[in-house]
Tab-separated table of C-alpha atoms in Angstrom:
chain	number	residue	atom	x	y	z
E	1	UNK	CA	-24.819	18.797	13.103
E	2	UNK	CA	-26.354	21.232	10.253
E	3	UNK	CA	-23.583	24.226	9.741
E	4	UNK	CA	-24.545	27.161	8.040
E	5	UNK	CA	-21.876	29.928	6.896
E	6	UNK	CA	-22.982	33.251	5.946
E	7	UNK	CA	-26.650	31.848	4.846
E	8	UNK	CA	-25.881	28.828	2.889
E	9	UNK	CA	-25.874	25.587	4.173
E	10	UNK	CA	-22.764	22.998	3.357
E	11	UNK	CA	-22.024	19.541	4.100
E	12	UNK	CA	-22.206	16.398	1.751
E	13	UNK	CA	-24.662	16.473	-0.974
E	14	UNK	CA	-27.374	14.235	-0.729
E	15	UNK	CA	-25.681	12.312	-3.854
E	16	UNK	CA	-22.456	12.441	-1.858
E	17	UNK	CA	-23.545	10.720	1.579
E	18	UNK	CA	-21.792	6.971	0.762
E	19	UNK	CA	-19.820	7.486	-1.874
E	20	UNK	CA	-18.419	10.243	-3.717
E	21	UNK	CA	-20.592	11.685	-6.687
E	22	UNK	CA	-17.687	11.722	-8.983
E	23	UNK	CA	-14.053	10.280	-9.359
E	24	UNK	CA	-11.314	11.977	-11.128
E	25	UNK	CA	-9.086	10.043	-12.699
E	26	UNK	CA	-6.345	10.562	-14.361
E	27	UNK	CA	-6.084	7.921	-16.709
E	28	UNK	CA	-3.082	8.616	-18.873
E	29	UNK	CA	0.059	10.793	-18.517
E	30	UNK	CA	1.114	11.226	-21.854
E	31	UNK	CA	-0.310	13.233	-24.367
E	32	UNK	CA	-0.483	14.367	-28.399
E	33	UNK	CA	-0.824	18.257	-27.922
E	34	UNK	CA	1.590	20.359	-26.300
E	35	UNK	CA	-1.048	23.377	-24.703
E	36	UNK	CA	1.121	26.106	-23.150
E	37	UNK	CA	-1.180	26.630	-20.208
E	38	UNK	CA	-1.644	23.194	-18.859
E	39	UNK	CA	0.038	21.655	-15.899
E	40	UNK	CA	1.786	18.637	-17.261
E	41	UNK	CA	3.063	20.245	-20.489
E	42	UNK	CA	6.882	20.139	-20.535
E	43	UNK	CA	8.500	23.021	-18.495
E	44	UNK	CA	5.016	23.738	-16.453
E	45	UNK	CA	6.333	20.789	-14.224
E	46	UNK	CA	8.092	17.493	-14.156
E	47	UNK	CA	4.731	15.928	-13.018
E	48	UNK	CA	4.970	13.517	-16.439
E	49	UNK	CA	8.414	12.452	-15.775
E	50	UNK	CA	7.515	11.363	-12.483
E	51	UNK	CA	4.739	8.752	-13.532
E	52	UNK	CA	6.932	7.686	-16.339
E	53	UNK	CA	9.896	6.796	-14.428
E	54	UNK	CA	7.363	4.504	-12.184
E	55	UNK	CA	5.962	2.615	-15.540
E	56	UNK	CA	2.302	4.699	-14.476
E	57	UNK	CA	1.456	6.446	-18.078
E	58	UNK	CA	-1.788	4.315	-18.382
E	59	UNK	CA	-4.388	3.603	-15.521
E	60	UNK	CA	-4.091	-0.107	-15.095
E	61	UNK	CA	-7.309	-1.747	-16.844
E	62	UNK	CA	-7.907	-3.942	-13.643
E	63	UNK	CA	-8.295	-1.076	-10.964
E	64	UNK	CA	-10.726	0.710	-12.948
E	65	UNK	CA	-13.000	-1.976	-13.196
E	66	UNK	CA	-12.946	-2.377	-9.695
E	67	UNK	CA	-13.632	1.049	-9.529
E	68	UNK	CA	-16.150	1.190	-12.223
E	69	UNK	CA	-17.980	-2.114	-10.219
E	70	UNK	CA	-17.917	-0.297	-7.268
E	71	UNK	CA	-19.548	3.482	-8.595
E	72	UNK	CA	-22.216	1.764	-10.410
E	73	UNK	CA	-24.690	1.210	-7.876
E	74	UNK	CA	-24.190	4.477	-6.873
E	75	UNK	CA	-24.559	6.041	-10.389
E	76	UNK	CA	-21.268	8.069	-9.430
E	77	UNK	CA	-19.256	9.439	-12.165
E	78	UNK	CA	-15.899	8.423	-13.686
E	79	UNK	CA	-14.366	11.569	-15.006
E	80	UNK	CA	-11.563	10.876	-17.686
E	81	UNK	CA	-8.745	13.345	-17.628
E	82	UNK	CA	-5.503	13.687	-16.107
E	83	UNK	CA	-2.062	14.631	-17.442
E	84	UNK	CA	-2.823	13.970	-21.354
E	85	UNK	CA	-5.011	12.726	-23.872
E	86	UNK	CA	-7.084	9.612	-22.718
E	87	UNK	CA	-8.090	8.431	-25.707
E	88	UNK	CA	-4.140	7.434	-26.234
E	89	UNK	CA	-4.777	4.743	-23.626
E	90	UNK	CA	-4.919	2.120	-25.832
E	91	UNK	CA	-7.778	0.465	-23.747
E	92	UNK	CA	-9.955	3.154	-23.111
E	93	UNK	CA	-12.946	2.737	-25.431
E	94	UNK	CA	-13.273	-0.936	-23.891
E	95	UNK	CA	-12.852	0.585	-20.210
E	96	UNK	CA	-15.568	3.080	-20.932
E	97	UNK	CA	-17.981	0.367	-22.787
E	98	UNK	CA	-17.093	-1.491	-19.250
E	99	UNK	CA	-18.148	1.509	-16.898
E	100	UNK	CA	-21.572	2.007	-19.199
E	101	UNK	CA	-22.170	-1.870	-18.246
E	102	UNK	CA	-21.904	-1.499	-14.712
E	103	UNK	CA	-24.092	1.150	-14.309
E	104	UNK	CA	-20.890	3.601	-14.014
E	105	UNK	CA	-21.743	7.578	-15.626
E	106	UNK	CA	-18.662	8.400	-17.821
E	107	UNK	CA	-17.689	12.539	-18.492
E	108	UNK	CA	-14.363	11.938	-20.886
E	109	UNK	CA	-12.036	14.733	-21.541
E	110	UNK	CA	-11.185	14.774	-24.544
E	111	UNK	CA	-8.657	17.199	-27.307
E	112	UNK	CA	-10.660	15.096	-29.378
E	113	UNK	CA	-7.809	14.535	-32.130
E	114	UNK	CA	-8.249	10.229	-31.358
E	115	UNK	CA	-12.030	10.407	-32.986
E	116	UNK	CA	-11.172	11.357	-36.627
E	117	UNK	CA	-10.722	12.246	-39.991
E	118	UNK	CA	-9.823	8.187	-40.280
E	119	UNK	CA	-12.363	5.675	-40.367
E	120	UNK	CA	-10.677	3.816	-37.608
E	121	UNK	CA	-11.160	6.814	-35.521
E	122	UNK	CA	-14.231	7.886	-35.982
E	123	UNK	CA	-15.172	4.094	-35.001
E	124	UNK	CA	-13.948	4.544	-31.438
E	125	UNK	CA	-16.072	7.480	-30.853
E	126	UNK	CA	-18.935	5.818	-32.620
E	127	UNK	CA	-18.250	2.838	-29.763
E	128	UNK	CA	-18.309	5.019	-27.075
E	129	UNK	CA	-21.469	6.798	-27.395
E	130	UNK	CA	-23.181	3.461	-29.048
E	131	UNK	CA	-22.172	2.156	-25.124
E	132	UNK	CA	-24.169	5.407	-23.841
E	133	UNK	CA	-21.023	7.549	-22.343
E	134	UNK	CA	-22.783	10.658	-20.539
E	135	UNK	CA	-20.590	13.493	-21.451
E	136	UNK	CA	-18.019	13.930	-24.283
E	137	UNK	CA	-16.172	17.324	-23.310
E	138	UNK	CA	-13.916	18.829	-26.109
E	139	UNK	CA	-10.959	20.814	-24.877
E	140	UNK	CA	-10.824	23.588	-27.509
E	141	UNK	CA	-9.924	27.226	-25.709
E	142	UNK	CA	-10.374	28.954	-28.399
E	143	UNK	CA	-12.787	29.208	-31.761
E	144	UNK	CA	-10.823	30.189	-34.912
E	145	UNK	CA	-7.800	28.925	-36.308
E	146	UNK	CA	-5.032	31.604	-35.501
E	147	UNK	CA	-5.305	31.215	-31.563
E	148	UNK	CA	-6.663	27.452	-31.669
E	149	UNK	CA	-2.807	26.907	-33.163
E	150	UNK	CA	-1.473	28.761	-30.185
E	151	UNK	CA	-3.193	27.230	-27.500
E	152	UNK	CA	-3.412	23.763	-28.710
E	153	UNK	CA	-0.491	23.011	-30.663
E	154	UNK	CA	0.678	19.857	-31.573
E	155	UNK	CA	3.160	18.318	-29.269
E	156	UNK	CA	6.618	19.849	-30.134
E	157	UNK	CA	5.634	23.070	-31.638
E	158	UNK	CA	3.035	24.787	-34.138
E	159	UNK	CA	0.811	22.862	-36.764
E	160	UNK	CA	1.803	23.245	-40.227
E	161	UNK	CA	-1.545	24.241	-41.439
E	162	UNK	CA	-3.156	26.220	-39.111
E	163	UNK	CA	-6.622	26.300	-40.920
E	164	UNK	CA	-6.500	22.487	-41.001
E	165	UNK	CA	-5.339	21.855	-37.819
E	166	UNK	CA	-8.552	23.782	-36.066
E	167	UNK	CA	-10.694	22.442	-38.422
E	168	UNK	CA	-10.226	18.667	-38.432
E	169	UNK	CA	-10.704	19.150	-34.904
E	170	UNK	CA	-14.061	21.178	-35.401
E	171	UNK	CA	-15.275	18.224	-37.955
E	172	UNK	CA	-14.651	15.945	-34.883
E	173	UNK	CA	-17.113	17.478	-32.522
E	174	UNK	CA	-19.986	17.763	-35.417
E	175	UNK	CA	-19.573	14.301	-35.922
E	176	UNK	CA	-20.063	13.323	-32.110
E	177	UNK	CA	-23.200	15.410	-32.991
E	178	UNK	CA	-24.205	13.527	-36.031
E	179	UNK	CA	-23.251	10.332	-34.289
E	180	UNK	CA	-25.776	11.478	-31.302
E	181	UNK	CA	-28.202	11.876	-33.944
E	182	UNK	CA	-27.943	8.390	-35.919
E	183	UNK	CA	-27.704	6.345	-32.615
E	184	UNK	CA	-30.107	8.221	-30.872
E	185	UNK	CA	-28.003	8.336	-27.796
E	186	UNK	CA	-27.907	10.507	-24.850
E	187	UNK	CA	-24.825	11.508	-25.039
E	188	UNK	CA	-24.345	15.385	-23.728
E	189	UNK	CA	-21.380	16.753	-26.494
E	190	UNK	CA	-19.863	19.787	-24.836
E	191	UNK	CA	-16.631	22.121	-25.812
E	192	UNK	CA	-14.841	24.046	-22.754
E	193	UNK	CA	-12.869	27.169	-23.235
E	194	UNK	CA	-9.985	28.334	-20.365
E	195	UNK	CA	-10.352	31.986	-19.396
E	196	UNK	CA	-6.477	32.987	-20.223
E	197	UNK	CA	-5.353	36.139	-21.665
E	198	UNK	CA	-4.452	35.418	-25.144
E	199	UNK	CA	-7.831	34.893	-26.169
E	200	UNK	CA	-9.233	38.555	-24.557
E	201	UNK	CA	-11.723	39.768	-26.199
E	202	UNK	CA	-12.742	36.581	-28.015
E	203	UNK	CA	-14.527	34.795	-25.836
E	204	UNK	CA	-18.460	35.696	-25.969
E	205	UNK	CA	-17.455	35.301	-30.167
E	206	UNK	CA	-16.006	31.837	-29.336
E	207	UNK	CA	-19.371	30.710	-27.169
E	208	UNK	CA	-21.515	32.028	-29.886
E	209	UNK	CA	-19.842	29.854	-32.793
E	210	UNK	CA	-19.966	26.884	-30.743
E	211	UNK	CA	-23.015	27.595	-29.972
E	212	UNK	CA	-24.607	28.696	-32.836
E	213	UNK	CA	-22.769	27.289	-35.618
E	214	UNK	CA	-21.471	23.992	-34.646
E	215	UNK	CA	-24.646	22.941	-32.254
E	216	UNK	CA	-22.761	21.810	-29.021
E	217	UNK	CA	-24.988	21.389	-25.956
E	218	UNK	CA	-23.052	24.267	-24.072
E	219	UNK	CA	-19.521	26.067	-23.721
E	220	UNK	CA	-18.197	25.822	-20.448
E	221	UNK	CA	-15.692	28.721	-19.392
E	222	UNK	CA	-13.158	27.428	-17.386
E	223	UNK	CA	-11.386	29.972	-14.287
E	224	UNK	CA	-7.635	30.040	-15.315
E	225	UNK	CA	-5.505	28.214	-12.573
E	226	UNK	CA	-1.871	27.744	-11.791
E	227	UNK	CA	-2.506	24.608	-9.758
E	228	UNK	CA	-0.058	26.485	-7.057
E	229	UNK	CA	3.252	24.442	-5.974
E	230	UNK	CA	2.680	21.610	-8.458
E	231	UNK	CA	3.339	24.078	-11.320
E	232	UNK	CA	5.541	26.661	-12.864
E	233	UNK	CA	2.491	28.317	-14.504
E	234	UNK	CA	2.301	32.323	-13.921
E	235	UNK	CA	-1.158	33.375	-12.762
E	236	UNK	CA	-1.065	36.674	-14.604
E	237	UNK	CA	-1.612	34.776	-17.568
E	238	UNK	CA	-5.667	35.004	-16.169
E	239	UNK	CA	-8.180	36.702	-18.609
E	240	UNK	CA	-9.253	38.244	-15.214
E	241	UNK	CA	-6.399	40.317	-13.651
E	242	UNK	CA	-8.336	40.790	-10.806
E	243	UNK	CA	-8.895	37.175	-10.043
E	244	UNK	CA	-5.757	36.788	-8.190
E	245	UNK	CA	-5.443	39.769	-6.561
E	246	UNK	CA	-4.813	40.356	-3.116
E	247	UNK	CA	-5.994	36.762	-1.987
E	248	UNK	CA	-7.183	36.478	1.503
E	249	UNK	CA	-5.089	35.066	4.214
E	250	UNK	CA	-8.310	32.993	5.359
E	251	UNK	CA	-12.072	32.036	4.217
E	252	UNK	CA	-15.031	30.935	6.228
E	253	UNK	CA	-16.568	29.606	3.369
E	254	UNK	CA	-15.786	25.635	2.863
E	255	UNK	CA	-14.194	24.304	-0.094
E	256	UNK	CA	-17.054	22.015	-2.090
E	257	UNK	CA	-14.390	19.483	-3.330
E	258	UNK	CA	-13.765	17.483	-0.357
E	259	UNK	CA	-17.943	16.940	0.093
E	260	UNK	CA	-18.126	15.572	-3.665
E	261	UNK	CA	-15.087	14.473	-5.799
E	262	UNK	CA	-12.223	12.293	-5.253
E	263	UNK	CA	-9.078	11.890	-7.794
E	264	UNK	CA	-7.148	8.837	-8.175
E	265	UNK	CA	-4.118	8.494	-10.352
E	266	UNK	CA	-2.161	5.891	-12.515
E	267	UNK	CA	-0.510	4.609	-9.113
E	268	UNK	CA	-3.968	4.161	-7.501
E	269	UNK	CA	-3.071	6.889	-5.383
E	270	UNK	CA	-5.903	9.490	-4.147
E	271	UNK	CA	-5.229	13.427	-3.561
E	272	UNK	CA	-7.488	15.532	-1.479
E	273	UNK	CA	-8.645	17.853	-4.535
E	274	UNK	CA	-7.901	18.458	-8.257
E	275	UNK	CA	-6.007	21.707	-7.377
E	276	UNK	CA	-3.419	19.120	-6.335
E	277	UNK	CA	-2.267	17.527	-9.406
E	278	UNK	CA	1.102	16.186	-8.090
E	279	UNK	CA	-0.565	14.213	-5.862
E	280	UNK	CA	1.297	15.959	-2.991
E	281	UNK	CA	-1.538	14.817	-0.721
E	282	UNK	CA	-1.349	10.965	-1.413
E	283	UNK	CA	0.240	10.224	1.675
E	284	UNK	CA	-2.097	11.244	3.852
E	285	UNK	CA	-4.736	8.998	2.063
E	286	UNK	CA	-4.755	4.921	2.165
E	287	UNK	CA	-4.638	3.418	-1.886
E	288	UNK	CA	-7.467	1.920	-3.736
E	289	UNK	CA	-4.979	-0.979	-4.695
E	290	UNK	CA	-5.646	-1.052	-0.821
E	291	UNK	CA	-9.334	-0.281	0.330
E	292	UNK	CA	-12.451	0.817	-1.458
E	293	UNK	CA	-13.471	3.751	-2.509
E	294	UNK	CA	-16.043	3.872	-0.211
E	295	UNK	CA	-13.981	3.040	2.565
E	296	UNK	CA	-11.552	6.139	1.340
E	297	UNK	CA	-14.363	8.052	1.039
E	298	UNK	CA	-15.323	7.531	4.665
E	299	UNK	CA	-12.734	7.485	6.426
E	300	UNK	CA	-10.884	9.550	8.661
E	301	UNK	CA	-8.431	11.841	6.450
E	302	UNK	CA	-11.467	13.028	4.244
E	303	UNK	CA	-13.835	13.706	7.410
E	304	UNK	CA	-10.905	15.379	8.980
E	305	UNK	CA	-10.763	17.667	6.270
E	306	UNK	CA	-14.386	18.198	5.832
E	307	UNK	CA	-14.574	19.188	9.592
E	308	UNK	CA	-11.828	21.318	9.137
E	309	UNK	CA	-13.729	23.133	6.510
E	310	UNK	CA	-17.160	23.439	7.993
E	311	UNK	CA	-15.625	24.916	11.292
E	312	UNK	CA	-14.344	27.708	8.854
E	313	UNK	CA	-10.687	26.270	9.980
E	314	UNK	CA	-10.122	25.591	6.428
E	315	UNK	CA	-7.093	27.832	5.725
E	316	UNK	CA	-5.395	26.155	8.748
E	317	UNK	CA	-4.997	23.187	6.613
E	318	UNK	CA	-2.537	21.799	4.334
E	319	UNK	CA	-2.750	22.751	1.523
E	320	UNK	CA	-5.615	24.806	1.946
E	321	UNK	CA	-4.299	27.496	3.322
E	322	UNK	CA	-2.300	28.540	-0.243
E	323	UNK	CA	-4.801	27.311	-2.602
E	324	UNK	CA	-5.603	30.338	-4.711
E	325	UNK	CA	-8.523	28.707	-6.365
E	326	UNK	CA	-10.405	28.429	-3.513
E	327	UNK	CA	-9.381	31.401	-1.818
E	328	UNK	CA	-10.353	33.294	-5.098
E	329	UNK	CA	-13.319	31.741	-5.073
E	330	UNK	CA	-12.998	29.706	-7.582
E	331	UNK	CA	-13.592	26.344	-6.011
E	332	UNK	CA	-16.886	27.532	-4.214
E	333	UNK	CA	-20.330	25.964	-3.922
E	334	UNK	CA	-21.795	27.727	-7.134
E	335	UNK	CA	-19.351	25.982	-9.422
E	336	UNK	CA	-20.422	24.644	-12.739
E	337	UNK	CA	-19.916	20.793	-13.078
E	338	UNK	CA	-23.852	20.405	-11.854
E	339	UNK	CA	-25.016	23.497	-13.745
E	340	UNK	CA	-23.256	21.851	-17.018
E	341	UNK	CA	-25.065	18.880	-16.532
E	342	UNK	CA	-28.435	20.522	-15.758
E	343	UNK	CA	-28.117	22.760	-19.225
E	344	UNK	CA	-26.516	20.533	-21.537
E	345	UNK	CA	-28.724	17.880	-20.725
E	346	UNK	CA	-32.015	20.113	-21.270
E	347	UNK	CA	-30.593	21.382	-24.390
E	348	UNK	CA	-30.116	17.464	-25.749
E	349	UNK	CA	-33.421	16.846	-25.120
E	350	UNK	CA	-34.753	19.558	-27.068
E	351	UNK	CA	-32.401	18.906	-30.120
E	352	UNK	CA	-32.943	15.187	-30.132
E	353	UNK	CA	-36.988	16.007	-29.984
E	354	UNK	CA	-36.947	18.452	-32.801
E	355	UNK	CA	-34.521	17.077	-34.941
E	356	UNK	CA	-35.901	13.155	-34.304
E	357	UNK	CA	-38.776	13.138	-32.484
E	358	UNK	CA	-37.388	10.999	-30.329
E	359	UNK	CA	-37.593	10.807	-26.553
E	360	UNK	CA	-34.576	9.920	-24.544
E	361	UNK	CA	-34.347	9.688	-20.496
E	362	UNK	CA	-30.978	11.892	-18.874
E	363	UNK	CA	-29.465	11.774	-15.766
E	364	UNK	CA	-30.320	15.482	-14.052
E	365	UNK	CA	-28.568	16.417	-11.167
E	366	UNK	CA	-31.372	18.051	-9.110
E	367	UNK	CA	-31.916	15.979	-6.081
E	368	UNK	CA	-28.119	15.387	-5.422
E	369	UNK	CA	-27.558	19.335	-5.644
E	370	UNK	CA	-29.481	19.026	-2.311
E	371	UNK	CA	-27.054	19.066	0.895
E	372	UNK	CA	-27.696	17.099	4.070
E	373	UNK	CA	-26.770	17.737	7.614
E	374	UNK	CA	-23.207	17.287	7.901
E	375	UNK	CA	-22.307	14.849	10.699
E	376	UNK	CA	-20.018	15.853	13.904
């Protein structure tokens, strides 16, 4: 059955049809920086203590290779993120040079802080994009010193040196770029910014020295979120105060992450979306300690939900029906993680051609963009 809403057509991308295009995972718990806007930070919820008191900080090595085996035919994407800094997983840059093997595309989030000044540093990122990870994507939210400090401070309270703090951090991302360069790797190297309110008026200034000045392949601009129940976060801390506003009680318009993306965290434990980063879902889903992805992927909770959504029955759901991301619009079919990969990638090309002469192949994301008829 092909649905169309208001003019658009929705339903599984074509990328999407067997197994989902990307998996979130969340691949460590704790974390270095202590960023007053994100979910898992101490006081915004007590999401950390939760994994800790089950011995879950790390993803265990052995489900994400069974993971990684299983995307790889399907050139599916293993997102690294979660609640804190995977490069602390003390494993990771062998779990990513794993993934690359099996055919596995790799998009790491990253404060970056684990790939220098020291030589032993700068050795893991040199590893990772010698093994041909995809994306490196460098949390920075802001581009000077004075609001870098305040939005990622160390953990338990402000740098000492506020100059040296943003800087170091800066010197990281140039030399992903130089290590690009000298490997002559594919490697898309990307900062992203959250649109909160104590960088207003900063941010076209931030894009532009990114940009510009340091060379990255583009700047995403992330929607502030609250991430609803799971948090104590305040959503007037938006750089838009109109995002928010006067939500609707209901939307015809399906929610894109069901049809694409799947999370999985520490436990092995999948949620319906990444606006749920408790997990508060998990129940409803069987465990990839359990089944395959692809049987996850298929099965009944995530078609109910899909259904749900392409009837325009969406806000009858739970929790649909309070997510203010998607009722804002912020979870909607124009979203960027495709768009980033379309740009970034064309902008690597061009760099690597100019500056080398050389010719590298990239993943682009135009023929899994497309969306098929979505079964009844």
């Amino acid at each position: 059955m092909k649905v169309i809403h208001e003019e658009k057509e929705y339903g599984l991308r074509k990328g999407a049809v067997e197994f989902p295009m990307m998996l979130v995972i969340s691949t460590v718990y704790p974390c270095n920086f202590g960023c007053p806007m994100c979910p898992y930070t101490d006081g915004n919820s007590e999401i950390r203590q939760f994994y800790h008191e089950r011995q879950a900080d790390r993803f265990p090595e052995e489900l994400w290779n069974r993971i990684a085996e299983e995307a790889g035919p399907y050139g599916a994407w293993l997102r690294c993120t979660g609640g804190g800094e995977p490069m602390l997983h003390p494993r990771m840059t062998e779990m990513i040079e794993f993934a690359k093997k099996h055919g596995a595309r790799v998009w790491l989030n990253t404060n970056g802080s684990l790939f220098g000044p020291l030589p032993r540093y700068r050795k893991r990122l040199e590893r990772i994009i010698k093994a041909g990870i995809d994306l490196i994507e460098f949390s920075m939210d802001a581009g000077d010193a004075e609001n870098y400090a305040k939005v990622r401070p160390p953990r338990g309270g402000a740098p000492r040196d506020a100059e040296k703090w943003f800087n170091n951090h800066v010197s990281n991302i140039r030399a992903a770029l130089e290590l690009r360069k000298k490997l002559k790797s594919p490697t898309r190297v990307v900062v992203s910014m959250i649109q909160q309110d104590i960088v207003s008026g900063k941010m076209d200034e931030y894009v532009k020295f990114y940009l510009e000045e340091v060379g990255v392949d583009e700047v995403i601009t992330r929607k502030f979120l609250s991430w609803d129940d799971n948090t104590n976060i305040d959503l007037s801390h938006s750089l838009d105060p109109h995002l928010y506003k006067d939500l609707p009680t209901e939307k015809k318009e399906p929610c894109v992450w069901p049809f694409e993306r799947m999370n999985v965290d520490t436990l092995g434990r999948v949620a319906l979306c990444g606006q749920d980063v408790g997990f508060q879902t998990a129940d409803k889903f069987p465990n990839l300690w359990d089944l395959s992805v692809k049987e996850v992927w298929q099965g009944e909770m995530f078609n109910w939900y899909r259904k749900m959504h392409l009837d325009g029955r969406g806000a009858e759901a739970w929790p649909c029906r309070n997510c203010s991301a998607w009722l804002a619009g912020v979870r909607d079919w124009e979203h960027g993680w495709l768009k980033v990969l379309k740009t970034s990638g064309d902008r690597m090309k061009e760099v690597l051609q100019n500056d080398l002469g050389a010719e590298v192949e990239v993943y682009q994301p135009d023929e899994d963009m497309k969306v098929v008829s979505a079964e009844s």
